[in-house]
Amino acid sequence: MVSPAPTTANGHPPASKPLLEIRGLKMHFPVKGGVLMRAQKQCKAVDGVDLHVNEGETLGLVGESGCGKSTLGKCVVRLNKITGGQVTFDGTDITQLGRSALKPYRKDIQMIFQDPAESLNPRHTIGNLLAEPFIIHGLLSAKERDIKVAELLEKVGLQASAADRFPFEFSGGQRQRIGIARAIALNPRLIVCDEPVSALDVSVQSQILNLLVDLQREMRLSYIFIAHNLAVVKHISDRIAVMYLGKIVELAPADELFANPLHAYTKALISAIPEPVPGGGRAQRILLQGDVPSPIDPPEGCAFAYRSWLPTSDDQKRQPGTFREVTPGHWVELHPGTVEDYEKYL
Amino acid sequence: MSASDQPILRVRNLATAFDTDGGRVTAVDGVSFDVPRGKTLGIVGESGCGKSVTAMSIMRLLPRPSGVILGGEVLLDGTDLLQLSLDEMRKVRGKRVSMIFQEPMTALNPVHRIGRQLSEVFLLHEKISEKEAWNRSIEMLAKVGIPAPEIRVGEFPHQLSGGMRQRVVIAMALALKPSLVIADEPTTALDVTIQAQILELMKELQAEMGMSIVLITHDLGVIAEMCDEVVVMYAGRVAERGSADVIFNNPRHLYTRGLLDSIPRLGGKRKATLQTIPGMVPGLAEMPVGARFAPRSPHPKAPAYIASPAYQNKRPELLQIAPNHWVEDEEVVRVIKQEVSQ
């Protein structure tokens, strides 16, 4: 895949440098097997991704389970040891930084997890959980920390008295608020939100989405928002990247992506969303055949062409596509099996 | 068999409770609805509203001894399933009413081949040879769109993808051509493109085999796509029920409306503030007798209602407001009229 850096390859340099830049990111996991449990194969969870996130922007990341979107998020937070490529945060290459060198960046890049019940230690009070980031980074006195914890709780819509209680005393939505409070504690600049609302009921989901949007405006946060629910991603994102089998197949401003999807996979994803309107109002649904292929030994060439409804020859399937900017800000993987009349975009 | 315009299933005042360390808590509190023959009825509501317990009560699959059916009727073609002995019920399950579960990996036995698990359905209910049952299993797998069924039939569940496993579960549920299928969150664990495949399959099979479906989900999109009739449940009770058209286009319960307003829509404005439903569902142990949505209702009279004895003592009935539209009969949880005419 020809994959130019999104900010420079489009001819004109960006107005300001992006906060986060990802180039050629690869995250391969060894698949062990055999008698000696040696690595026999590579699971290519993320296989050559270029993305950037601007200050104050939300980049949505969508795709089906196993496409590598969560792994990509974990690479950005450096919870994984990155196999290849480069992650640059605010001008510094953080890809290979060691534990102590990374510490200042831990403050700036935070994460919100899907299941707040599992990401909060059940044996600690909320007050302890929220004070921990300050203790780890050696900030504030004990007294100041208490005040700060109360402030944080208020900021996410909880009462200051919550500090003395334990995670199990809260509902799912409240626990997610606590997870958010912990993520914003150190005034981060970027938060990776990994399916932050998918475990929540719809009425609570909207409360959390509103909170995330409010906090973004107030604190000028950037988000990488990972989710499988396209309506939710569209609601919160400025730009959206569609991921398929470890690669980005389409990247566009949110409204543009939905108004004018080009990649066959994006079209199928959008058409598969069940909309809460009886009788539809939807154009023809595109049903994809079969499942996503395995990221262990992914097919040669264009991974999606094997599942696409567009006519392609076997020969073409084995050819990789090229990632091109077809209109300003709208990138797509061009291949006979992925984009109709793809020649006209070449 | 009753006349074809009679509902296949009538649920009347179903009440189910669980015995817990903290005493008995009622999870389903007087639920009534009809499932029209050959149609799909959706039950929608948030976690803990009692929709799955309703399904388990109909199937008589509540955990024993903690789950207790306190009363009501579940009439399947006139037979009250609640009155059947365990033995009689076992003959009904699979044959006349069957169930599709959310998580196909737990619904299937990991150590048995697909064919053996499917054959079991035939062998339990019909006098046929194992060979014949195996062949019919292959037929069923083909019917639910599994490629190379004669190979898949000999495989184990872990060798299949999530979507394929759910197809197997559907094949098992439909093997004996039951007249009613209860599907509890059948696509929640699946990706959206696979969900689309499974929903499409269910529609095709319904058109072909004519079974009625009770579809339980929290996803209003899936409800809109699949259902003719909708029951909206809140805190163990029916808040509103009616045709899909009235529920989505003219909801009269403030909870239904709140749910519909809080979903982000594809056509909506990005980052605009979404509607929310303030507050939380009351805990099962502290449920009032009165309208349970009242504490979260934006209705101006709601605080006065909560302070009144009616909230503690008077249970609201369902009020029929149109030929096929019922809503909880309590002013403070109903959509205020002027708002409707807007």
Short mmCIF file of C-alpha atoms in Angstrom, two decimals, chain B residues 19 40 44 78 95 122 175 179 185 236 251 273 332:
data_model
loop_
_atom_site.label_atom_id
_atom_site.label_comp_id
_atom_site.label_asym_id
_atom_site.label_seq_id
_atom_site.Cartn_x
_atom_site.Cartn_y
_atom_site.Cartn_z
CA ASP B 19 -35.54 -14.97 45.80
CA THR B 40 -42.61 -10.30 14.81
CA VAL B 44 -37.34 -3.29 23.97
CA GLY B 78 -54.60 -21.69 23.87
CA LYS B 95 -41.21 -28.43 18.97
CA PHE B 122 -34.55 -34.48 16.01
CA ALA B 175 -35.23 -27.59 13.18
CA SER B 179 -44.73 -21.90 15.50
CA GLU B 185 -30.59 -10.31 21.73
CA GLY B 236 -40.52 -4.75 35.03
CA PRO B 251 -44.89 7.55 21.11
CA THR B 273 -26.18 18.04 22.75
CA VAL B 332 -47.25 12.32 34.54
#
